[in-house]
XYZ file of C-alpha atoms in Angstrom:
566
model
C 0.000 0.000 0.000
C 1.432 3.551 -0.948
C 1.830 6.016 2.091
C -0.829 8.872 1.915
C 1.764 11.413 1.296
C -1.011 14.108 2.036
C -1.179 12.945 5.809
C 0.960 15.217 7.867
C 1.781 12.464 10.838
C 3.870 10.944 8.037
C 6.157 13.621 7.413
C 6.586 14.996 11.251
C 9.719 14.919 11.993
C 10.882 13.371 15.637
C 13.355 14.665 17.828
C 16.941 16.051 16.801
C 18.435 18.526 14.879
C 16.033 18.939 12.239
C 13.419 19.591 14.838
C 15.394 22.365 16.052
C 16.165 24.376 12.993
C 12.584 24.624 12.997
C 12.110 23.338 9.331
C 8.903 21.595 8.714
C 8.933 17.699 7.618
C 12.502 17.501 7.551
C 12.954 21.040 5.548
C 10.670 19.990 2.350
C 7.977 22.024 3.229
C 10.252 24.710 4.448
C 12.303 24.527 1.507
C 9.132 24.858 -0.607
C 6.990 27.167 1.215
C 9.398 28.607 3.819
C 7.723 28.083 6.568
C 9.009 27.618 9.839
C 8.126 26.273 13.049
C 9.030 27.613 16.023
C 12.170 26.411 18.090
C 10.129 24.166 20.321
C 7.359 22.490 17.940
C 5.274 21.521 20.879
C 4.622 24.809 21.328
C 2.732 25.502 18.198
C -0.544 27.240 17.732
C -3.750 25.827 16.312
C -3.481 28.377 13.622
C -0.038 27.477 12.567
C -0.569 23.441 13.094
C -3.760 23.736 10.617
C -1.513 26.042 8.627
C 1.045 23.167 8.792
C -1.899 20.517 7.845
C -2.708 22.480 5.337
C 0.542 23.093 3.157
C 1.453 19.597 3.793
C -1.907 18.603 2.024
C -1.090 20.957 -0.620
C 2.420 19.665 -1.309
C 1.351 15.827 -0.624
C -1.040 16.465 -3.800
C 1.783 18.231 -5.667
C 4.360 15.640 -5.215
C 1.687 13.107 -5.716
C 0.966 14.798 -9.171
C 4.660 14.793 -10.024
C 5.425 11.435 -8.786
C 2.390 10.477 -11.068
C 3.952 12.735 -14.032
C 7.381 11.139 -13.610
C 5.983 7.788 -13.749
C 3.840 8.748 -17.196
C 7.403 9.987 -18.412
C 8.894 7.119 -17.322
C 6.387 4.637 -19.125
C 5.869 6.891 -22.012
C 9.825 6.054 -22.670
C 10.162 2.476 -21.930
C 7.182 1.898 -24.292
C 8.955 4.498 -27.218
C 12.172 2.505 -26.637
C 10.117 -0.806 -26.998
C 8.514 0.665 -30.002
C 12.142 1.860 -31.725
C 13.210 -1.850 -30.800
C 10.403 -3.717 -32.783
C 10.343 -1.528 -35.919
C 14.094 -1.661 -35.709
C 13.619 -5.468 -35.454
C 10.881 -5.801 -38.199
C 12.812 -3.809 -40.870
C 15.694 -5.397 -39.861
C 14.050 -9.018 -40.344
C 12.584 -7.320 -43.710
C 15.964 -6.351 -44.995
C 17.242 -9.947 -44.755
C 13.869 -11.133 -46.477
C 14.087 -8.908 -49.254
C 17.666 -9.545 -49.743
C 16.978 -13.688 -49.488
C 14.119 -13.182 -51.653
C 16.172 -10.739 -53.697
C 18.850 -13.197 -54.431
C 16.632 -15.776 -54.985
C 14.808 -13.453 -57.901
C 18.642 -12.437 -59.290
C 20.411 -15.965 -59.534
C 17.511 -17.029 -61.426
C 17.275 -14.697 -64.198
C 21.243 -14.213 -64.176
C 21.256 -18.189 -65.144
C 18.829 -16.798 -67.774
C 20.063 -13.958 -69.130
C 23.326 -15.225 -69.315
C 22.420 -18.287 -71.914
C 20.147 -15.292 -73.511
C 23.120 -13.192 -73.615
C 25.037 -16.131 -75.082
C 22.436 -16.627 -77.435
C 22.204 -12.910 -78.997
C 26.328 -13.333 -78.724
C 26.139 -16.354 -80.661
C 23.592 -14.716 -83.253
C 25.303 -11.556 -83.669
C 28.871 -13.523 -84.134
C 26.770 -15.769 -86.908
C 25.308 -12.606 -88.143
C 28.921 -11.120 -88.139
C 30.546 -13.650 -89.831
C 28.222 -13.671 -92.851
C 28.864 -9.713 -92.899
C 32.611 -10.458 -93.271
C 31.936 -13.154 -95.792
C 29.842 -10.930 -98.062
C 32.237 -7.772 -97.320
C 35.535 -10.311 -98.476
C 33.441 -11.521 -101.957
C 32.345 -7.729 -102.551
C 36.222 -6.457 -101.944
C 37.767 -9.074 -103.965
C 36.518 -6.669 -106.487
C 38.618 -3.985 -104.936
C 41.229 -6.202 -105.383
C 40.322 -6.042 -109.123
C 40.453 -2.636 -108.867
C 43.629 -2.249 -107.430
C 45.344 -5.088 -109.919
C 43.755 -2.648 -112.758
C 45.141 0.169 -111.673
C 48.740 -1.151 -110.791
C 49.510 -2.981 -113.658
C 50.571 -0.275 -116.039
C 53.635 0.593 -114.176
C 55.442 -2.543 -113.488
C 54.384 -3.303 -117.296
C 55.773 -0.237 -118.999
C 58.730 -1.594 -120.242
C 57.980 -5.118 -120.762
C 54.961 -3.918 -123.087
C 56.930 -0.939 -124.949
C 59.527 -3.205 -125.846
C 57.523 -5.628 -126.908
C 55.033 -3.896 -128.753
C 57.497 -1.140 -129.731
C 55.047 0.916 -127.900
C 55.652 5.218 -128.188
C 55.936 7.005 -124.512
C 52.542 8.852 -126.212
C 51.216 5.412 -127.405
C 52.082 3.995 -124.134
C 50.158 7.308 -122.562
C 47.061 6.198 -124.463
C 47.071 2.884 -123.011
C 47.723 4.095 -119.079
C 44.963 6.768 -119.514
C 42.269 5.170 -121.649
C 41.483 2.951 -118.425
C 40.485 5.971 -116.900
C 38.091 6.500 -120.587
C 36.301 2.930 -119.875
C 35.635 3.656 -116.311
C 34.514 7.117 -116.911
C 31.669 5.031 -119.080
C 31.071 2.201 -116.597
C 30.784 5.221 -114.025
C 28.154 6.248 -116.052
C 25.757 3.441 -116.141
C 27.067 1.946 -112.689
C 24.355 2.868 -110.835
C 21.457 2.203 -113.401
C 22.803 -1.273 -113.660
C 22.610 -1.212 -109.814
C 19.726 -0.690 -109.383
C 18.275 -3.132 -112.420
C 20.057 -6.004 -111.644
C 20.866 -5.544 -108.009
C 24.315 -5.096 -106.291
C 25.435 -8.791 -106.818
C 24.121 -9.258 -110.313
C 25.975 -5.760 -111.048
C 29.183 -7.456 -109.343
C 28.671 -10.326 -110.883
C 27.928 -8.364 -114.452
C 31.764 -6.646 -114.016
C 33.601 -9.523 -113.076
C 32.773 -11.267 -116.203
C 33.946 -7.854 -118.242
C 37.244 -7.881 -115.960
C 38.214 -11.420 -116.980
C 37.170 -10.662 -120.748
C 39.744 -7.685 -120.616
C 42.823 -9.671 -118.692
C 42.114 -12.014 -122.005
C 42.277 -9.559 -124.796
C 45.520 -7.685 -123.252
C 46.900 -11.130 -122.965
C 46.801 -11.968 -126.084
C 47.624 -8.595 -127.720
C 50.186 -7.935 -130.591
C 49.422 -4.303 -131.175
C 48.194 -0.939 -129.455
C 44.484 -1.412 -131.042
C 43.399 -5.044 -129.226
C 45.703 -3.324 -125.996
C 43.917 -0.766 -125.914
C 40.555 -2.380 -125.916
C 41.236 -4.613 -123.807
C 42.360 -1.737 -121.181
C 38.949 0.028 -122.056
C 36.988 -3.269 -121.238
C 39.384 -3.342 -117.789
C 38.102 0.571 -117.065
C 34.602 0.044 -117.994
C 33.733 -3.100 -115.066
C 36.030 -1.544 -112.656
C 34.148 1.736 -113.285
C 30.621 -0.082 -111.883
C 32.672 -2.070 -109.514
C 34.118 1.355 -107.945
C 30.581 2.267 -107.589
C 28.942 -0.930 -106.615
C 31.061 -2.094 -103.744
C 31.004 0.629 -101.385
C 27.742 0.782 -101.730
C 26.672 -2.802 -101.090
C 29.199 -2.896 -98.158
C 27.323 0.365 -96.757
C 23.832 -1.196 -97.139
C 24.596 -4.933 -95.362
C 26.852 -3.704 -92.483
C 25.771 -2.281 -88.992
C 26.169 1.459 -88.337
C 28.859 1.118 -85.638
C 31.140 -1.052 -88.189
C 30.173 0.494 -91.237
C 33.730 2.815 -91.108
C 35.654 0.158 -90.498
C 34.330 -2.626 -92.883
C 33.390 -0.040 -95.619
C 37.233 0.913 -95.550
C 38.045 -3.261 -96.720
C 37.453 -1.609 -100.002
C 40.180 1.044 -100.099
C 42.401 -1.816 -98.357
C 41.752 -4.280 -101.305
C 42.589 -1.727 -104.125
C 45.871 -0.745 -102.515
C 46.560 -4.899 -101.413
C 45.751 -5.565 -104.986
C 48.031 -2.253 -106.396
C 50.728 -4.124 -103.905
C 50.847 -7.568 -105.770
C 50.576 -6.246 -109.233
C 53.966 -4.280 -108.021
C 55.441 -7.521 -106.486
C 54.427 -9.822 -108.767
C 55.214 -7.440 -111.837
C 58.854 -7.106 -110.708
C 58.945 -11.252 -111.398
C 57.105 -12.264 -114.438
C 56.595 -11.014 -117.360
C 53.288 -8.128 -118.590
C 51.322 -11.118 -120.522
C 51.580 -13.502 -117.003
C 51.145 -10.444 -115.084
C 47.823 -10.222 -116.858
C 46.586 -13.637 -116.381
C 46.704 -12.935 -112.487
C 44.182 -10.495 -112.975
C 42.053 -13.025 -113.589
C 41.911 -14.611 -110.094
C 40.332 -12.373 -108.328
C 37.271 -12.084 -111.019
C 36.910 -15.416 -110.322
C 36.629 -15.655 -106.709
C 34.374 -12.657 -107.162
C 31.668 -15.263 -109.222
C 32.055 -18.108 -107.353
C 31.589 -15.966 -104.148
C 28.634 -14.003 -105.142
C 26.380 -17.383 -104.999
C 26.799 -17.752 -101.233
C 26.400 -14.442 -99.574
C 23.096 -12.580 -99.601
C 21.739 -9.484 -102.108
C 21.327 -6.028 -100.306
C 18.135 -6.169 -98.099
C 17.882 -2.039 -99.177
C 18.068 -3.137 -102.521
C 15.676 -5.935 -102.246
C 12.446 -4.037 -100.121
C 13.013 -0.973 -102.917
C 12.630 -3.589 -105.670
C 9.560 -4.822 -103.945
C 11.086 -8.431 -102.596
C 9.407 -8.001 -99.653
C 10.096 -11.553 -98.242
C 13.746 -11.874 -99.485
C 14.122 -8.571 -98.133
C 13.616 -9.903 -94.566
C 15.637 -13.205 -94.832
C 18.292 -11.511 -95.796
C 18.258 -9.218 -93.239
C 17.924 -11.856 -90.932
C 20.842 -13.786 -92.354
C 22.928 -11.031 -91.993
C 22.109 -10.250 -88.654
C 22.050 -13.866 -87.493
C 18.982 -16.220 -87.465
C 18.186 -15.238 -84.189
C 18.821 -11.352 -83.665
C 15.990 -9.267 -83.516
C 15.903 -6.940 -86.862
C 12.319 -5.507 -86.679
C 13.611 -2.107 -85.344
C 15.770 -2.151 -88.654
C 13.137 -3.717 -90.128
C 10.426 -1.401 -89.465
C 13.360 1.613 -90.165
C 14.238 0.092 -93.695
C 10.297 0.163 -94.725
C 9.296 3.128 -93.192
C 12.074 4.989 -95.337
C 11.009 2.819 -98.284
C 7.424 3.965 -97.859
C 8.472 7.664 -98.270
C 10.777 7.005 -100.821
C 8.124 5.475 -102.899
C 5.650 8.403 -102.914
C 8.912 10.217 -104.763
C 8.313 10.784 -108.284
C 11.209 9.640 -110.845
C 14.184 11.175 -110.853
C 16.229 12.534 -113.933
C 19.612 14.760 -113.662
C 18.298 18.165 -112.581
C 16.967 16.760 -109.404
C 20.454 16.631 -107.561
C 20.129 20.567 -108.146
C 16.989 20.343 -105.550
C 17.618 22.013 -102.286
C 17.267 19.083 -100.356
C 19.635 17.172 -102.464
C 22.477 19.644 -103.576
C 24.131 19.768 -100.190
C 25.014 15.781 -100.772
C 26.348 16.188 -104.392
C 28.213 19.052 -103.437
C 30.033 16.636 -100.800
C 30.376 13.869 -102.843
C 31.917 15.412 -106.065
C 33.813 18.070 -104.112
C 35.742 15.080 -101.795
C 36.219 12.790 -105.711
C 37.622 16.395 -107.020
C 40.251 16.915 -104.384
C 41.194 13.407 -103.897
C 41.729 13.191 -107.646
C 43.677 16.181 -108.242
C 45.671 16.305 -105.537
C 48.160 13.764 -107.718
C 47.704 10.553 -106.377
C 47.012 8.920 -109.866
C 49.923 10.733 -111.633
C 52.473 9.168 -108.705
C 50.340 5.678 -109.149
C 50.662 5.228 -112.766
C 54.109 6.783 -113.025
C 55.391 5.732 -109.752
C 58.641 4.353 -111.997
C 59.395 7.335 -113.863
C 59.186 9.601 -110.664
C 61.689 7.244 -108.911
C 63.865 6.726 -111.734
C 64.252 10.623 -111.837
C 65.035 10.493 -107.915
C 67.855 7.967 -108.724
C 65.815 5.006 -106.770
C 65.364 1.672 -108.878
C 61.803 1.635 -110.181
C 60.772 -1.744 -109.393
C 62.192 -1.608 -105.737
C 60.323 2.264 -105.148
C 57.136 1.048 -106.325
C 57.196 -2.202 -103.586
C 57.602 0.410 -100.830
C 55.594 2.898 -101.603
C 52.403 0.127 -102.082
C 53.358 -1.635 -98.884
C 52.786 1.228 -97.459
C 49.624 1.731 -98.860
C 48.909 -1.378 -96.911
C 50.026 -0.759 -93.807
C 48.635 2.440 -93.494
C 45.014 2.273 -94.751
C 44.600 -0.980 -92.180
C 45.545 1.098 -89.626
C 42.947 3.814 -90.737
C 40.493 1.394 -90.839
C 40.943 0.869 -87.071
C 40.575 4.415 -86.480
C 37.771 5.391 -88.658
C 34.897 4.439 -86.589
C 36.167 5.675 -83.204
C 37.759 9.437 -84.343
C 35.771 9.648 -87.589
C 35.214 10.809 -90.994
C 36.210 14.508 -90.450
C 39.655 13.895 -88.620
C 40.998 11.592 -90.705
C 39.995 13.627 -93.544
C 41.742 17.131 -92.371
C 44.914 14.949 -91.266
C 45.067 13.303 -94.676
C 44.532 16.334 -96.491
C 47.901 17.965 -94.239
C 49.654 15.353 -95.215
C 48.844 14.946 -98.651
C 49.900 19.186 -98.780
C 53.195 18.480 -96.752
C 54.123 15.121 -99.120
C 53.343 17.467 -102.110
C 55.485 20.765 -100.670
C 58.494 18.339 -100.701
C 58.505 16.436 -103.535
C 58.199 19.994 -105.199
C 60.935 21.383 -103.638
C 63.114 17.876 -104.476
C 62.503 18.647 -108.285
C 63.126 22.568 -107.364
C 66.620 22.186 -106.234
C 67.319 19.062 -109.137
C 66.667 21.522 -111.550
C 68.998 24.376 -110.327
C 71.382 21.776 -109.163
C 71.197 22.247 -105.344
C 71.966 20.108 -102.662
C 72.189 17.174 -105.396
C 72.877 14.899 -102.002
C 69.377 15.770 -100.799
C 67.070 15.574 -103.649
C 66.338 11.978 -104.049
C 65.853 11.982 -100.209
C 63.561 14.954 -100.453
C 61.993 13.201 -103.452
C 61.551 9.817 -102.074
C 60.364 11.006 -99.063
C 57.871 13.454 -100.584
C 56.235 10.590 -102.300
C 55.902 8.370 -99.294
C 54.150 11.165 -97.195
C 52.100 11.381 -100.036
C 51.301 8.049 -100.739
C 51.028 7.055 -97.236
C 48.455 10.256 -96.184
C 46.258 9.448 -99.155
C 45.212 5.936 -97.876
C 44.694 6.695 -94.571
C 41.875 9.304 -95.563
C 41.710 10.831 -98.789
C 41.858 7.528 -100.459
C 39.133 5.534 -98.799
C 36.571 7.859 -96.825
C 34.810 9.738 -100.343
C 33.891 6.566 -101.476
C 32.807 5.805 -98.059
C 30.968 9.027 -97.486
C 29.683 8.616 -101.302
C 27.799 5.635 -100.058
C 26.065 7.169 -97.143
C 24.622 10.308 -97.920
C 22.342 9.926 -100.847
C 19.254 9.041 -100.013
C 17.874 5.642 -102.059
C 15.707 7.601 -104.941
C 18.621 9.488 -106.091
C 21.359 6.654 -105.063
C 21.599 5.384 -108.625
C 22.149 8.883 -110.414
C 23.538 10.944 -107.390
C 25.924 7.780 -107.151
C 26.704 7.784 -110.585
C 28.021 11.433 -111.282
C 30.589 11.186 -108.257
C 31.736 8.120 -109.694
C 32.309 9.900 -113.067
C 34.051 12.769 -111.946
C 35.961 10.607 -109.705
C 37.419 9.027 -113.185
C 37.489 11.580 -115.112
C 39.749 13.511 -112.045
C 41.764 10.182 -112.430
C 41.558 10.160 -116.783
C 42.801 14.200 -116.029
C 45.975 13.486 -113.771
C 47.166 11.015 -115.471
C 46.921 11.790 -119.111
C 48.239 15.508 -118.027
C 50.760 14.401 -115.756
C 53.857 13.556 -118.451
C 53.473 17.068 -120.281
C 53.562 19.132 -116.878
C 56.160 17.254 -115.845
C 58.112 17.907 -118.966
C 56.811 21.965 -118.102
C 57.911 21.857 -114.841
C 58.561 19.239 -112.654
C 58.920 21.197 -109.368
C 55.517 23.556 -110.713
C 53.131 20.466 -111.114
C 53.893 19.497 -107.320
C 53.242 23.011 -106.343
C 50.265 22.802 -108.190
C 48.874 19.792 -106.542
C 49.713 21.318 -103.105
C 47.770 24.148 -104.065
C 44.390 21.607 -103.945
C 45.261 20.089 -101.076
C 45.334 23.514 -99.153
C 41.586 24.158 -100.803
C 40.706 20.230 -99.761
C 41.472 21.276 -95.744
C 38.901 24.041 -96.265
C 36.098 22.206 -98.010
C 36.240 19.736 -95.196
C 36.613 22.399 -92.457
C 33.573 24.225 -94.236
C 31.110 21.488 -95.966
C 31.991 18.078 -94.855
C 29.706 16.365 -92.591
C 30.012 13.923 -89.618
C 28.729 10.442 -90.614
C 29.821 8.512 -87.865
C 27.174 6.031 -85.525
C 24.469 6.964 -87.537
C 22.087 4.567 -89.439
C 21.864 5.496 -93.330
C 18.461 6.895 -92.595
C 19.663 8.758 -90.229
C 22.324 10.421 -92.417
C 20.087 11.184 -95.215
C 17.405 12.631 -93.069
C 20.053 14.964 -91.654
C 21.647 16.068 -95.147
C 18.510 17.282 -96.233
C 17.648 19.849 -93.766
């Protein structure tokens, strides 16, 4: 039972020293009130012992009401505490639920999407490898290219002799390659479009190999001649062709790199006709052109037509199994899919397109590209240095046969290495670096010819010379040389492919017809002026590209087209 706190026989004090200070109930009440009793407490009035009663009632209930308020306190924490303990508890307990249920949801699916992710790995590699299939048939037409265009050098000699060719008669049969593709450029992408990339390809090679023939078994300049003009006229569609069927079957964020295996192939195929040239004789020499005409055929019947090609002709069902072959059987392709169409639908509410629409406003921005980057590639000299590679190092005091070797290898070397770049830095860089070099290559080999013909420094001229060309040579492929055709095969849109395609391919040969039919007479004019010359269009190519050239990289054809026409 509690003590009534309130009765005032509980808190009287008995006898000693707190009785005689005279404080009531041991000094509380004093202390709280201040009131005293007097030195003898027996001696106290009625009026101050029902005064005493009374304040000891009062501060009985007080402390009661306290001692009741501490203990509410006192429970009102213990129960918080208890509270903050559970809740701790339950989200503790939840924690280690939702992570035990949370791994058990993860290791699952991880299981899963790991043999999904090995899946789409294992259908992109398939799709992959039937990209690099079809890009290796397409390029051995590059190689073609690059056989064409190399033979005439290593041959020179062999063939004047022979034939008791003129240097002019000789001329003739360097340039009129040039004349052939010039006409193949022409109809390149009319045939393209009629018989489809591969039928085109396939259309060329059988040209090619009828050419190799007739120069084989030539006796005079006439049957040479025409069978160089048959050699211009596939390689003409085939420089048109290829890049664009390697642009329309590879994914955007390869298409630099794999669309570049063309520019690789011509130079790998300008390499062996040097190498192999410096061995045999101009008739075997021709017979190896052969080979890679025929891998071309046989090759052509196991990769897959363009899927672009194929949903604007209407195929609508080979359209998508060729897609899907070339993205692998399982890879999803209806984004692309749906992409591809969708551009297909606009492009067939176009009406048909003659000449004067690449002077439309949404289309003259792309040919101004496409023949401006074929006009300073072409006349910045490479094809006078290519087709006369043997003449220029003769005059530099360097065996022909030896100068050529190097100055292809490095062709090689170098555009491989751009192709590694050209996807991750660009089209632009590599353009504007080429373009410097190609100036820098030309501003020596000028001055080399400069000092030869006042007779200064004769020590330093073939050095100057040599290493002029190599600069050159080696800028050229790892920009100039491959990324117009490249850019040529992205930025026209598919209506105006065929004719937009077309002209740049013509003035691309007609460039190369120019150079090297007019480089003999200005080098008789001035040998140290026609270098100048040239460096004079390379500093004009840096600003085009500063000024005009567009960014292609990452970007879906589509994509590319839609954004060269605003």
């Amino acid at each position: 039972m509690r003590k009534n706190w309130g009765n005032c026989r509980e808190f009287q004090c008995k006898e000693g020293p707190e009785r005689k200070k005279g404080y009531v109930n041991g000094s509380i009440d004093g202390v709280l009130f201040g009131i005293q009793g007097n030195e003898d407490g027996n001696n106290r009035t009625d009026k101050d012992q029902k005064k005493v009663e009374l304040t000891t009632s009062l501060t009985g209930v007080l402390l009661q009401y306290k001692y009741k308020l501490f203990r509410n306190c006192i429970t009102y924490v213990e129960e918080t505490w208890k509270s903050f303990r559970v809740v701790c508890r339950e989200e503790k307990m939840a924690a280690k639920q939702e992570v035990e249920k949370g791994n058990a949801n993860i290791t699952e699916p991880l299981i899963v999407q790991e043999k999904q992710g090995e899946a789409q790995i294992k259908s992109n590699n398939g799709g992959l490898r039937m990209v690099l299939l079809s890009i290796f048939v397409a390029v051995c037409g590059s190689f073609e290219f690059g056989s064409c265009a190399g033979y005439s050098a290593p041959a020179q000699y062999g063939i004047m002799n022979e034939l008791g060719l003129s240097y002019s008669q000789y001329s003739v049969f360097g340039s009129i390659l040039s004349i052939g593709a010039m006409i193949g450029a022409i109809s390149s992408g009319w045939i393209a479009d009629s018989i489809g990339r591969k039928g085109a390809m396939r259309m060329s090679s059988m040209v090619c190999i009828a050419g190799w023939i007739t120069v084989y078994l030539s006796f005079g300049s006439v049957s040479l001649d025409s069978g160089r003009f048959l050699l211009g006229y596939g390689i003409g569609i085939l420089s048109y062709v290829i890049p664009v069927f390697i642009a329309e079957i590879t994914p955007k964020n390869h298409r630099g790199t794999l669309a570049t295996a063309n520019q690789l192939f011509i130079v790998t195929g300008l390499f062996i006709a040097f190498v192999v040239g410096a061995f045999v004789t101009w008739r075997t020499l021709a017979l190896t052109g052969i080979l890679p005409c025929m891998v071309l055929l046989v090759g052509l019947f196991f990769i897959p037509e363009s899927p672009r090609w194929l949903a604007r002709a209407g195929y609508e069902r080979e359209f998508k199994a060729e897609l899907q072959k070339l993205r692998g059987v399982e890879a999803d392709i209806s984004e692309e899919e749906a992409e591809i169409q969708e551009y297909m639908v606009t492009h067939q509410l176009l009406p048909k397109v003659g000449i004067m629409v690449l002077l439309d406003k949404q289309n003259v921005r792309s040919v101004i590209v496409g023949v401006g980057l074929m006009v300073f590639q072409q006349f910045g000299g490479y094809n006078g240095i290519v087709f006369y590679a043997d003449q220029i190092f003769v005059s530099a005091g360097v065996p022909p046969n030896l100068g050529g070797i190097l100055y292809s290898s490095l062709q090689v070397i170098v555009t491989a290495f751009g192709a590694s770049l050209i996807d991750r830095l660009g089209r632009r860089p590599l353009l504007m670096v080429s373009a410097f070099g190609l100036l820098l290559g030309c501003l020596l080999t000028g001055i080399s010819f400069f000092l030869k013909a006042h007779q200064l420094a004769p020590n330093l001229v073939p050095i100057l010379a040599v290493t002029g060309i190599m600069v050159h040579i080696g800028f050229y492929s790892v920009g100039l040389g491959p990324i117009p055709w490249l850019i040529m095969s992205e930025i026209f849109p598919l209506h105006v492919k065929a004719i937009a395609g077309s002209l740049v391919t013509l003035v691309n040969w007609f460039g190369a017809w120019a150079v090297s039919y007019t480089f003999n007479f200005l080098m008789n004019w001035s040998s140290h002026g026609t270098f100048f010359g040239y460096a004079f269009v390379c500093a004009a190519a840096i600003v085009f590209i500063i000024m005009v050239v567009p960014e292609t990289k990452g970007q879906t054809l589509e994509e590319i087209q839609a954004s060269m026409n605003r």
